[in-house]
Tab-separated table of C-alpha atoms and ligand atoms in Angstrom:
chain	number	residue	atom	x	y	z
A	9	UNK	CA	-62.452	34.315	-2.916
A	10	UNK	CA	-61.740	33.869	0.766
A	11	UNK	CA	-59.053	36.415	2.286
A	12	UNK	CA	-56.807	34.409	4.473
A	13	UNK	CA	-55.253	36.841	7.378
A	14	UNK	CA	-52.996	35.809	9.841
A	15	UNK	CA	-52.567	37.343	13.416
A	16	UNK	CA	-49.666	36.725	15.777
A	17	UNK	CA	-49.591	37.681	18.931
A	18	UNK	CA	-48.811	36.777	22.168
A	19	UNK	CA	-51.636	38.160	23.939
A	20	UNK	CA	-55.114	36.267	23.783
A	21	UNK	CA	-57.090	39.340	24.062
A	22	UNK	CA	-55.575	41.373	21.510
A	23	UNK	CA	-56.330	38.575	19.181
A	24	UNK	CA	-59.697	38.430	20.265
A	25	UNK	CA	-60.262	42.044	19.351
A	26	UNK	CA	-58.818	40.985	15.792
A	27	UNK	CA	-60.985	38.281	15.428
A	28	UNK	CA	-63.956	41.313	16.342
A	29	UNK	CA	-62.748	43.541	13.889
A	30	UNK	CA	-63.791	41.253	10.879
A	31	UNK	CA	-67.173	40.770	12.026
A	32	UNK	CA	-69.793	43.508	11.602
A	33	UNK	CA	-70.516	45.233	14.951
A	34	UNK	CA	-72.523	48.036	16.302
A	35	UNK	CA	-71.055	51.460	17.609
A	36	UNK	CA	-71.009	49.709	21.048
A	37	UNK	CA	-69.327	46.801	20.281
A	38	UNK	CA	-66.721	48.675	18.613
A	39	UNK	CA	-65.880	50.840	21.727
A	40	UNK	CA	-65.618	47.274	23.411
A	41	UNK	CA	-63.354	46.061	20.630
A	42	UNK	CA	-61.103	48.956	21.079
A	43	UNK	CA	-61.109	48.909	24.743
A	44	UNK	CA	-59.982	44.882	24.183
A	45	UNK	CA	-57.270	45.852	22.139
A	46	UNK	CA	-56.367	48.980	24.149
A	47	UNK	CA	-56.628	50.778	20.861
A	48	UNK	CA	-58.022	54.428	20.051
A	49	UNK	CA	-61.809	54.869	20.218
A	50	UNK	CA	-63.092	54.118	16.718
A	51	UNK	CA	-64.718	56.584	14.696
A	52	UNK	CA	-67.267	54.980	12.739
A	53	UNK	CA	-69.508	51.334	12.136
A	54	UNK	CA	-67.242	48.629	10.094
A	55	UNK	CA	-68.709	47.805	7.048
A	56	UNK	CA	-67.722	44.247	5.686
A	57	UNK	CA	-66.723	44.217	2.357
A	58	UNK	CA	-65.002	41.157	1.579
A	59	UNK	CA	-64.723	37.479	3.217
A	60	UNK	CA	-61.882	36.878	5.818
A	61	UNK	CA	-60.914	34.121	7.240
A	62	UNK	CA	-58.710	34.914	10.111
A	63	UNK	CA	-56.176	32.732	11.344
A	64	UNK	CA	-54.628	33.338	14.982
A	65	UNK	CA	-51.373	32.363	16.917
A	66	UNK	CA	-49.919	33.199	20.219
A	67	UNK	CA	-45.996	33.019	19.380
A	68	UNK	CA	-44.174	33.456	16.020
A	69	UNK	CA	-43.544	29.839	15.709
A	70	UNK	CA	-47.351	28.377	15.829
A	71	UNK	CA	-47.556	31.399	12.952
A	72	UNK	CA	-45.387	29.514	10.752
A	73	UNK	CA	-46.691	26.548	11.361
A	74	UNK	CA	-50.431	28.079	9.927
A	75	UNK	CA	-48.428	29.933	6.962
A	76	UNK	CA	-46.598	26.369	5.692
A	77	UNK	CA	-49.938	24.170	6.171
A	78	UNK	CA	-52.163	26.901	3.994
A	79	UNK	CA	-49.299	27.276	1.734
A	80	UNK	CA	-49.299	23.343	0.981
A	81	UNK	CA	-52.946	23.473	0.617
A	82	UNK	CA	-53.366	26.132	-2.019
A	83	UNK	CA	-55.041	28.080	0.245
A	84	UNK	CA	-52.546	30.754	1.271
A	85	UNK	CA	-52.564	32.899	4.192
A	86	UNK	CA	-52.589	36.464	2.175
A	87	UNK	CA	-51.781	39.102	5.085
A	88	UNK	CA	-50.228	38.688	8.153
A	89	UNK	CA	-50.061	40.938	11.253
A	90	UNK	CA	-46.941	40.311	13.654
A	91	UNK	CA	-46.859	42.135	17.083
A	92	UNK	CA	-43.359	42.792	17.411
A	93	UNK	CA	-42.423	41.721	20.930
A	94	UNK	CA	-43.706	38.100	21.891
A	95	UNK	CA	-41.792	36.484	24.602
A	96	UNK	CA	-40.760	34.302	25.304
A	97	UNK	CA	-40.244	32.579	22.035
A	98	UNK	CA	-39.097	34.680	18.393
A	99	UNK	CA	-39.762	38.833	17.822
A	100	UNK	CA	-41.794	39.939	15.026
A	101	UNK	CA	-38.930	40.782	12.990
A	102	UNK	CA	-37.651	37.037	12.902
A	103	UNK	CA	-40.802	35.741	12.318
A	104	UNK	CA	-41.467	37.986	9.355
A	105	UNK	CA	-38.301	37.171	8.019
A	106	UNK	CA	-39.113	33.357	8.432
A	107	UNK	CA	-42.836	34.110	6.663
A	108	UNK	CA	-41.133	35.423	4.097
A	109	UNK	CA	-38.826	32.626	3.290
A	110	UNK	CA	-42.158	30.200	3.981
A	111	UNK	CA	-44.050	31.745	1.309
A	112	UNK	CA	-42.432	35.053	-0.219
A	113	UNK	CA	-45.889	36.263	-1.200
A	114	UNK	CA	-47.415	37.024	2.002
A	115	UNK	CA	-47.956	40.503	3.013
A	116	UNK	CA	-46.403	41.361	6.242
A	117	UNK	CA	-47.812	44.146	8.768
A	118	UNK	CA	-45.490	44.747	11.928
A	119	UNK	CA	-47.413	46.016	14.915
A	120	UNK	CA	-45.559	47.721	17.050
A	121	UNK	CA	-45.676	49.779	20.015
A	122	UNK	CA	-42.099	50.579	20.939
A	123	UNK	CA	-40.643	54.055	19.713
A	124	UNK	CA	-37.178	52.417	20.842
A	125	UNK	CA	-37.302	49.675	17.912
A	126	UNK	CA	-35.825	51.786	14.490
A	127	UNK	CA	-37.575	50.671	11.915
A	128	UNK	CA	-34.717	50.373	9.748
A	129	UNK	CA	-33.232	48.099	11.526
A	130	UNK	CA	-36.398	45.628	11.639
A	131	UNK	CA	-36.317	46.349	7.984
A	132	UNK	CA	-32.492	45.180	7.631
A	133	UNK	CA	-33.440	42.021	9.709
A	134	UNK	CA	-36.346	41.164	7.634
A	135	UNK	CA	-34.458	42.074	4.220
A	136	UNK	CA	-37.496	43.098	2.592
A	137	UNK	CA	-39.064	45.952	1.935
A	138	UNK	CA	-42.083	45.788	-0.865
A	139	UNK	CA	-43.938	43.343	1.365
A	140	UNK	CA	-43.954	45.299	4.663
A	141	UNK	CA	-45.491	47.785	6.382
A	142	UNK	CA	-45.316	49.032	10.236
A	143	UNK	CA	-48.563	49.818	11.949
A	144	UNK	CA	-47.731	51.541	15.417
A	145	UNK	CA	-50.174	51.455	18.636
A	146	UNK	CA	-52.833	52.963	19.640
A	147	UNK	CA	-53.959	52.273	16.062
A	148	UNK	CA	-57.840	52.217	15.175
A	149	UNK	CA	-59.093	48.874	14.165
A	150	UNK	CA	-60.477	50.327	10.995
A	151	UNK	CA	-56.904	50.821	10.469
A	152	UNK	CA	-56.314	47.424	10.664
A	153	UNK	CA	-59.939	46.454	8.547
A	154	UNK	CA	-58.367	48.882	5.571
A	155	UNK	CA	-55.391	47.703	5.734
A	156	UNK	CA	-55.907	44.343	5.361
A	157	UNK	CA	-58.344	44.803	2.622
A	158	UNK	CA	-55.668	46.874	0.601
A	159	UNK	CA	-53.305	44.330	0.838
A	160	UNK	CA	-55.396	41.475	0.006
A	161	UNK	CA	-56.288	43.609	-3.116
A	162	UNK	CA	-53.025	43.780	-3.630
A	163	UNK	CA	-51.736	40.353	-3.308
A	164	UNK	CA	-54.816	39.176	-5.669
A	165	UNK	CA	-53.204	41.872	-8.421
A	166	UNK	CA	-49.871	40.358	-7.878
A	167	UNK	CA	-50.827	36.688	-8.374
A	168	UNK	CA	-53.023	37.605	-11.611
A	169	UNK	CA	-49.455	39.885	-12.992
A	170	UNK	CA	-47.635	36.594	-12.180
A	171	UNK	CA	-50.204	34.578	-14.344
A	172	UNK	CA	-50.489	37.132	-16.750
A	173	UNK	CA	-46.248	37.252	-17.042
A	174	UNK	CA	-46.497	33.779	-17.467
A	175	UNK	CA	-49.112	33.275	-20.068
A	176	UNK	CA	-47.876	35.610	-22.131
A	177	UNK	CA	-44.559	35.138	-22.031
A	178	UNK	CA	-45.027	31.382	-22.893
A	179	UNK	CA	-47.404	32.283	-25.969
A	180	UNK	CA	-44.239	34.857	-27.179
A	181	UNK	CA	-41.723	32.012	-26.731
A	182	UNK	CA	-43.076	29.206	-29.331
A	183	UNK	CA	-42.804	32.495	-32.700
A	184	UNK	CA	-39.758	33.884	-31.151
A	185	UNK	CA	-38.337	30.545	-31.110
A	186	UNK	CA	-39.260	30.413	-35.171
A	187	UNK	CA	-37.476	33.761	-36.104
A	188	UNK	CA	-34.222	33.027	-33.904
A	189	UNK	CA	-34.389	29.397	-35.811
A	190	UNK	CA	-34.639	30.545	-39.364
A	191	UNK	CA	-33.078	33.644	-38.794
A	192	UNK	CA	-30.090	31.700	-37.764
A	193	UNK	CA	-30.516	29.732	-41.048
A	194	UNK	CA	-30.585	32.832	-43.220
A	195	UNK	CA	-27.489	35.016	-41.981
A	196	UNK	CA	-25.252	31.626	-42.446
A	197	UNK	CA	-26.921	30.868	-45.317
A	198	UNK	CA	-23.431	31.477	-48.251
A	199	UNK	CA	-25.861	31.608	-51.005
A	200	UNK	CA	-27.520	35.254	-49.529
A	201	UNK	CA	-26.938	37.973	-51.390
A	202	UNK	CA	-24.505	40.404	-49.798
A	203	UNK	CA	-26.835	43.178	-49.435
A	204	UNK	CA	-29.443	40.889	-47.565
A	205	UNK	CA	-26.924	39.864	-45.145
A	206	UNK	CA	-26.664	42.729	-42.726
A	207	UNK	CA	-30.542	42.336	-42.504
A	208	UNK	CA	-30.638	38.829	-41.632
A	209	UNK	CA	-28.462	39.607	-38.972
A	210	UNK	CA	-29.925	42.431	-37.497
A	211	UNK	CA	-33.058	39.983	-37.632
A	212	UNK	CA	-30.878	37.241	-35.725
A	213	UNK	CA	-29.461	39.842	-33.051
A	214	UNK	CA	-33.211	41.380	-32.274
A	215	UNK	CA	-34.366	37.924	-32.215
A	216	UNK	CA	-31.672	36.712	-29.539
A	217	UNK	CA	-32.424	39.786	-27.259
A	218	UNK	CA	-35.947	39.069	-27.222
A	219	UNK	CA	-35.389	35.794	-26.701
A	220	UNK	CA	-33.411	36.920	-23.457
A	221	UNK	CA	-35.789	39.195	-22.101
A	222	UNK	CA	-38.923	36.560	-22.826
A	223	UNK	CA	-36.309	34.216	-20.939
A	224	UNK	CA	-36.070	36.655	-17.826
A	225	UNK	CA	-39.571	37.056	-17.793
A	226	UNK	CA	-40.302	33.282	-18.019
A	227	UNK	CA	-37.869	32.752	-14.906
A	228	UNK	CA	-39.654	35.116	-12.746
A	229	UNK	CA	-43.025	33.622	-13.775
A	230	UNK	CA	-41.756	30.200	-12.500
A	231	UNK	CA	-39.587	31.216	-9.251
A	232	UNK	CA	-42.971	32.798	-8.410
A	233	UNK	CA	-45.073	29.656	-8.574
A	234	UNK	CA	-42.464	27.176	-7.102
A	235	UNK	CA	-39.191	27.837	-5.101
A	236	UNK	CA	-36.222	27.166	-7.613
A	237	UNK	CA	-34.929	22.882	-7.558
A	238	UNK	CA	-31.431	23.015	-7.551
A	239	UNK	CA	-29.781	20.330	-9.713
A	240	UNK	CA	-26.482	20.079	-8.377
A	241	UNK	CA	-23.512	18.742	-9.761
A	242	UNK	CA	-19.515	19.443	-9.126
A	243	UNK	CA	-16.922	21.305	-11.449
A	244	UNK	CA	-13.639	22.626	-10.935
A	245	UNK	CA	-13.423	25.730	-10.464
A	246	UNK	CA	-11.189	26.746	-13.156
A	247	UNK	CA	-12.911	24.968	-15.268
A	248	UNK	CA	-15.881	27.136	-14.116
A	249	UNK	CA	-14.344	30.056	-14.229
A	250	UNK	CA	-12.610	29.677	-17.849
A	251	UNK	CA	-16.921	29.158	-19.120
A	252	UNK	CA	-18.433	31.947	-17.303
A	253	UNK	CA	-14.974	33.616	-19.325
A	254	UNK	CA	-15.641	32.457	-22.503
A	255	UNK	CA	-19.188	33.578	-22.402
A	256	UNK	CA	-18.647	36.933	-21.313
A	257	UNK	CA	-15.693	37.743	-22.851
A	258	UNK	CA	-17.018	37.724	-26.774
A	259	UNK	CA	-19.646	40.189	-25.502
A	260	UNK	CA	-17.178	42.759	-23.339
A	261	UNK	CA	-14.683	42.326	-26.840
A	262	UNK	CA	-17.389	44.164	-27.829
A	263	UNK	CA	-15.754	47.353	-26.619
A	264	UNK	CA	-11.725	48.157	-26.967
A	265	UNK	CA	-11.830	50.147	-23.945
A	266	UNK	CA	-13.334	47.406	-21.734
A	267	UNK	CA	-10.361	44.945	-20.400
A	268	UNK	CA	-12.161	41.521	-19.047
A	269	UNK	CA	-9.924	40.289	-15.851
A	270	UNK	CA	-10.941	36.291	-14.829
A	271	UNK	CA	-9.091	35.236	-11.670
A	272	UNK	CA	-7.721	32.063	-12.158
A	273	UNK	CA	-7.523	29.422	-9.346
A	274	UNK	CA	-3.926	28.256	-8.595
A	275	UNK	CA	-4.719	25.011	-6.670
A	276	UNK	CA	-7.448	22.332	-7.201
A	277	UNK	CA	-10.705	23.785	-6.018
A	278	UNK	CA	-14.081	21.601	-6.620
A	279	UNK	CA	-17.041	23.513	-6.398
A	280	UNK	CA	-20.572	21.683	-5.858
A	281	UNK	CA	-23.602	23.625	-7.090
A	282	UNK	CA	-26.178	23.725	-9.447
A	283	UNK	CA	-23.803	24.899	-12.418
A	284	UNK	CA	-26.084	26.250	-15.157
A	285	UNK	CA	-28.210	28.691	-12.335
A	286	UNK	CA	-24.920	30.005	-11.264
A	287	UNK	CA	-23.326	30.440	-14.587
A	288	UNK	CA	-26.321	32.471	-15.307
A	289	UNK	CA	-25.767	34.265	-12.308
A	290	UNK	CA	-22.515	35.254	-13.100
A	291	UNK	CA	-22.600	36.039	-16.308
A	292	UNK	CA	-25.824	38.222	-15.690
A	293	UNK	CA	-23.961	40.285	-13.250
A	294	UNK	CA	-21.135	40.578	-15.737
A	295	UNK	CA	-23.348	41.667	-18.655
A	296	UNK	CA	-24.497	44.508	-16.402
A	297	UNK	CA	-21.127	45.343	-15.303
A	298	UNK	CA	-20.530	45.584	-19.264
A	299	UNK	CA	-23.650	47.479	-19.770
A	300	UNK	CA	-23.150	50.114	-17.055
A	301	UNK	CA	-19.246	50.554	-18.043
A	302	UNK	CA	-18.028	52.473	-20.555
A	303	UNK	CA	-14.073	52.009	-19.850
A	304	UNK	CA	-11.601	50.928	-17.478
A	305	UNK	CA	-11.677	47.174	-16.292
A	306	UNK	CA	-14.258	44.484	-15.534
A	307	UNK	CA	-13.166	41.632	-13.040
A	308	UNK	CA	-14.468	38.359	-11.643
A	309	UNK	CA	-12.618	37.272	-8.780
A	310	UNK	CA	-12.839	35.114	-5.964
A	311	UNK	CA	-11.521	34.843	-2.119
A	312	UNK	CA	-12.419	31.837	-0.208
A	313	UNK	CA	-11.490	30.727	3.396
A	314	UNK	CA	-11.936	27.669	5.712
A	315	UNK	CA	-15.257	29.170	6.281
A	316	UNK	CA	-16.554	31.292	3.529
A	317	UNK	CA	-16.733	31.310	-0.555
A	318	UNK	CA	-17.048	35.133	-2.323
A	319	UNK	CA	-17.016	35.561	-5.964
A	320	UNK	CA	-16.566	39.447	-7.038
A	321	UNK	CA	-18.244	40.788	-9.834
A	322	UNK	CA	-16.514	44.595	-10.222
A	323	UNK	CA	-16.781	46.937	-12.649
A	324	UNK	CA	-15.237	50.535	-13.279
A	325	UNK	CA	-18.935	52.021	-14.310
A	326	UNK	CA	-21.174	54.718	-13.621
A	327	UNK	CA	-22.116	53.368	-10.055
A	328	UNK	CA	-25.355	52.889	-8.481
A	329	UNK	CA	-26.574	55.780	-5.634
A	330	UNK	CA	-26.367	54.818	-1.975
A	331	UNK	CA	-30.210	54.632	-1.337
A	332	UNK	CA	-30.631	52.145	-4.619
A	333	UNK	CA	-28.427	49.696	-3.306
A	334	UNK	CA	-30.824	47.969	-1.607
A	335	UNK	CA	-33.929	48.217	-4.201
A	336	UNK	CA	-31.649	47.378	-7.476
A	337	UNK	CA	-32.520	43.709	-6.587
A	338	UNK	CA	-36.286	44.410	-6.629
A	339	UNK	CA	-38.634	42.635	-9.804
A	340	UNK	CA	-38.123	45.388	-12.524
A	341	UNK	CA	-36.398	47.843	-10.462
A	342	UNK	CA	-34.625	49.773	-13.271
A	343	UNK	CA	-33.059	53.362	-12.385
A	344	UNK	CA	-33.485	56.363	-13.890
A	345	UNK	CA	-30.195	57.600	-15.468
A	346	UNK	CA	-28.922	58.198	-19.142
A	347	UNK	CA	-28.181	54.113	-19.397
A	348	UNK	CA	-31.819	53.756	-19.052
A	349	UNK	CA	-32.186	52.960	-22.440
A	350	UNK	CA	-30.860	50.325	-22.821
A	351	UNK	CA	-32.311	47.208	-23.429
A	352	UNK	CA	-33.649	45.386	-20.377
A	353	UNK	CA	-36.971	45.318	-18.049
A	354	UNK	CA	-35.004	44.993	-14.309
A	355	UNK	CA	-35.656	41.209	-13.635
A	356	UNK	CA	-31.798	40.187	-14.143
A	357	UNK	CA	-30.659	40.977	-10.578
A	358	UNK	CA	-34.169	39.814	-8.787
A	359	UNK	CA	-33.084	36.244	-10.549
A	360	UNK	CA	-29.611	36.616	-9.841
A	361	UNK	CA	-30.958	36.980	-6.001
A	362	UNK	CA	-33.473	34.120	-6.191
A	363	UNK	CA	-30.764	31.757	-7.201
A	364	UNK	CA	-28.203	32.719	-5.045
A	365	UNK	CA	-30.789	32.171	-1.908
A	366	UNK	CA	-31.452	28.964	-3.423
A	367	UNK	CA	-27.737	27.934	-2.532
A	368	UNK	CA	-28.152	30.010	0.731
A	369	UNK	CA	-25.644	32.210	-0.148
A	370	UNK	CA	-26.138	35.852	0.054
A	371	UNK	CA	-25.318	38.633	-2.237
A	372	UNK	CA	-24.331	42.043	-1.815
A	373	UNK	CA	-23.365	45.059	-3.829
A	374	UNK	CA	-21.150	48.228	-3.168
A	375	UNK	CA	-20.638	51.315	-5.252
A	376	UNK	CA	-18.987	54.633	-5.796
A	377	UNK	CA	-20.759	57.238	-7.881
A	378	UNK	CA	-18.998	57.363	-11.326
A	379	UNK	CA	-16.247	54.835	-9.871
A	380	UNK	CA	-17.882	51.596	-10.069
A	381	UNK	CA	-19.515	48.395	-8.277
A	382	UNK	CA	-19.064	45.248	-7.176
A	383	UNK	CA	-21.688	42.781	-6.467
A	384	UNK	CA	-20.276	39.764	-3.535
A	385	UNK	CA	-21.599	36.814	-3.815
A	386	UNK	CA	-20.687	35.184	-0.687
A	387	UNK	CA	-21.296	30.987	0.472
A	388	UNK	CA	-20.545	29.547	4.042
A	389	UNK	CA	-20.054	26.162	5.326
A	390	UNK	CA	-24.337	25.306	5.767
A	391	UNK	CA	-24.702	26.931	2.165
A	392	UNK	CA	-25.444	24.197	-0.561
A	393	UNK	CA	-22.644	25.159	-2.411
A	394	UNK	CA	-19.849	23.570	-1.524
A	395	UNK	CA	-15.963	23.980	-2.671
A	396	UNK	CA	-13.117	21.236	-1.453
A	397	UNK	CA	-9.433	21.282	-2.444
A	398	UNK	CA	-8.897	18.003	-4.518
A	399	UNK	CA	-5.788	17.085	-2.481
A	400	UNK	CA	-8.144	17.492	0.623
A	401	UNK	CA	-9.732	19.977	2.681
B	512	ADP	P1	-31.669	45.316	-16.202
B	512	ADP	O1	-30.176	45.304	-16.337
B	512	ADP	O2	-32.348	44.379	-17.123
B	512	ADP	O3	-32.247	46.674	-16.219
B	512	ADP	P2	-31.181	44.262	-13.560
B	512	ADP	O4	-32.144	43.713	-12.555
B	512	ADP	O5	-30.076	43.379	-13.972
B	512	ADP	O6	-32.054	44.734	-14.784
B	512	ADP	O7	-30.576	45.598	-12.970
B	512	ADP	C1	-31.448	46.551	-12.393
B	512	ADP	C2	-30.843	47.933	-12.463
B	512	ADP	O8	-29.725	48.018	-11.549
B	512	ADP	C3	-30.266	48.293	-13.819
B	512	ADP	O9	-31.266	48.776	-14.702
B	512	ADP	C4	-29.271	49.391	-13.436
B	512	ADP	O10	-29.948	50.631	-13.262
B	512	ADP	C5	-28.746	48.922	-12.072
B	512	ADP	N1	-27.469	48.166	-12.207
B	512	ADP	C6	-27.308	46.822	-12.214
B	512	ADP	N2	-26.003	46.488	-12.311
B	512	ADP	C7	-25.322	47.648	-12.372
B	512	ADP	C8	-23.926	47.979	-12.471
B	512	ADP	N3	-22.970	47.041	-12.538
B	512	ADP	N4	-23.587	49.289	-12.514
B	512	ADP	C9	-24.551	50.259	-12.434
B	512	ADP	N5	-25.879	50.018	-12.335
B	512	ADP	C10	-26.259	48.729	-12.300
């Protein structure tokens, strides 16, 4: 299989020296290749041990351009390199970040060669962190040979874990969806003997949850093969509001010392979105709110302005540590406290994510150590969800 690699930069020698790198060269050549890209001397003869195809472009947005074409023809680009500074057209860090939304699959190396640039802050910019790596200057361009070998390696693993979620998460559905069905049968059946019933519901309630997390898994499979089609449709948004309630609240019942607070709109809101993905959305971030709580209160609420939309998911819970906040929305980030028991394999909030980008909204979460969280799920005006007062506005 032929290892697409992409490298942007605005300087026609240092792509050059790229190009170099992926043929096989002798000892002099490779002094020659690091004196092209004013790299450190190498230390030993490249060996080739894959096929590359390398791709090259001199500003960030010929690099997109390259990225969307292979992406349409099933031929992905697999790796690509960004020099961070490229005037006079986008940085590195805004062409990652527009990579990324392109095709969320590509690995992404920043080259860069300022000490001044934090990398934290590229890192905020970009909003990604399992996908990207920094590579400073002088590097050596076996640096750059390993490194895109690893990460072709690893992009070919995560396409055959995608395939693999898939396939068997498809085979589990078809006998899952057997047990739920006659399971369902059984514990309503009135002729069951009263000892049998408890069974045929524990049955029905193991069946459901698997169901779930075969669901969740199923999701992920798809949003990785295919961005997510919005089918959008408008609701009020108390009526909205009163289903995402009357789905949660039989669950959060659950537990006496649990109180379930829905905000309820006073005026004549219409909301336009794709209503099933952002039920799920709410209610998943309300099941976790129940999951992670073990008193106090549990609200969805919402503040809106001529400008922006927020719904509030908050919870009085065990809280989520500063440096988590921004991994929790990772594919089955899960964190290691006493909770972690419970059932679940840490795809809920990488969905919940997924779907609220598909809307081009963003979401955010804040939390206080053994006080609680609350995930923000905030729309503006270019987002496709939409709200509008009924009497106008
Ligand atoms: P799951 O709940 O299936 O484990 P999620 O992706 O929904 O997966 O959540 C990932 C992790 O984030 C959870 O396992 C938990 O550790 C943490 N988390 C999510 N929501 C909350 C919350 N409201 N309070 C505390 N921790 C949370």
């Amino acid at each position: 299989m032929i290892n697409n690699i992409l490298f942007i930069d605005d300087d026609n020698n240092v792509l050059d020296g790229y190009k170099s790198i992926f043929r096989n060269h002798s000892n002099a050549e490779l002094d020659a290749i690091s004196e092209l890209l004013e790299v450190g001397k190498k230390e030993e003869a490249f060996v080739d041990e894959g096929e590359y195809r390398v791709f090259t472009a001199t500003q960030g947005i010929q690099g997109l351009d390259i990225v969307e074409k292979q992406k349409a023809s099933s031929d992905p680009i697999k790796v690509a390199f960004i020099d961070m500074r490229m005037p006079p057209g986008m940085d590195g860090a805004e062409t990652a970040k527009m990579i990324a939304k392109i095709d969320p699959n590509v690995e992404i190396v920043i080259v860069t060669a300022y000490s001044d640039t934090k990398l934290n802050e590229i890192n905020e910019k970009i909003g990604r962190s399992d996908k990207l790596l920094y590579l400073k200057k002088p590097f050596d361009p076996m640096e750059i040979k390993q490194l895109a070998l690893n990460l072709c390696h690893k992009y070919r693993l995560e396409r055959l874990k995608d395939e693999f979620i898939g396939h068997v998460s498809h085979e589990l559905m078809t006998p899952l969806s057997s047990i739920l069905g006659f399971s369902d049968i059984l514990r309503k059946d009135p002729t069951l003997p009263e000892k049998e019933f408890e069974p045929a519901k524990v049955i029905y309630n193991n069946a459901v949850l698997m169901r779930d997390l075969v669901d969740d898994l199923l999701s992920v499979a798809r949003m990785e093969k295919r961005p997510i089609d919005l089918t959008l449709s408008c609701i009020s948004l108390n009526q909205f509001l009163e289903q995402t309630d009357n789905i949660c609240r039989i669950l959060i019942e659950k537990n006496p010392k649990i109180s379930f607070e829905v905000e309820k709109d006073q005026g004549e809101i219409v909301l336009t979105c794709d209503m099933v993905k952002m039920e799920r959305v709410l209610t998943n971030l309300i099941t976790n709110a129940y999951k992670f709580t073990r008193e106090g209160i549990i609200s969805l609420t919402f503040n809106l302005t001529e400008d922006y939309f927020c719904f509030n998911v908050s919870d009085t819970g065990i809280g989520i540590p500063v440096d988590q906040l921004n991994n929790i929305f990772d594919k089955f980030k899960r964190l290691e406290n006493k909770h972690h028991g419970l059932p679940g394999l840490g795809l809920g909030l990488s969905i919940v994510k997924k779907i609220v980008e598909a809307h081009k909204g963003t979401i955010t979460v804040e939390s206080d150590i053994g006080k609680g969280s609350t995930f923000s799920i905030l729309f503006d005006r270019n987002s496709a969800f939409k709200w509008s007062n009924v009497n106008g506005g």
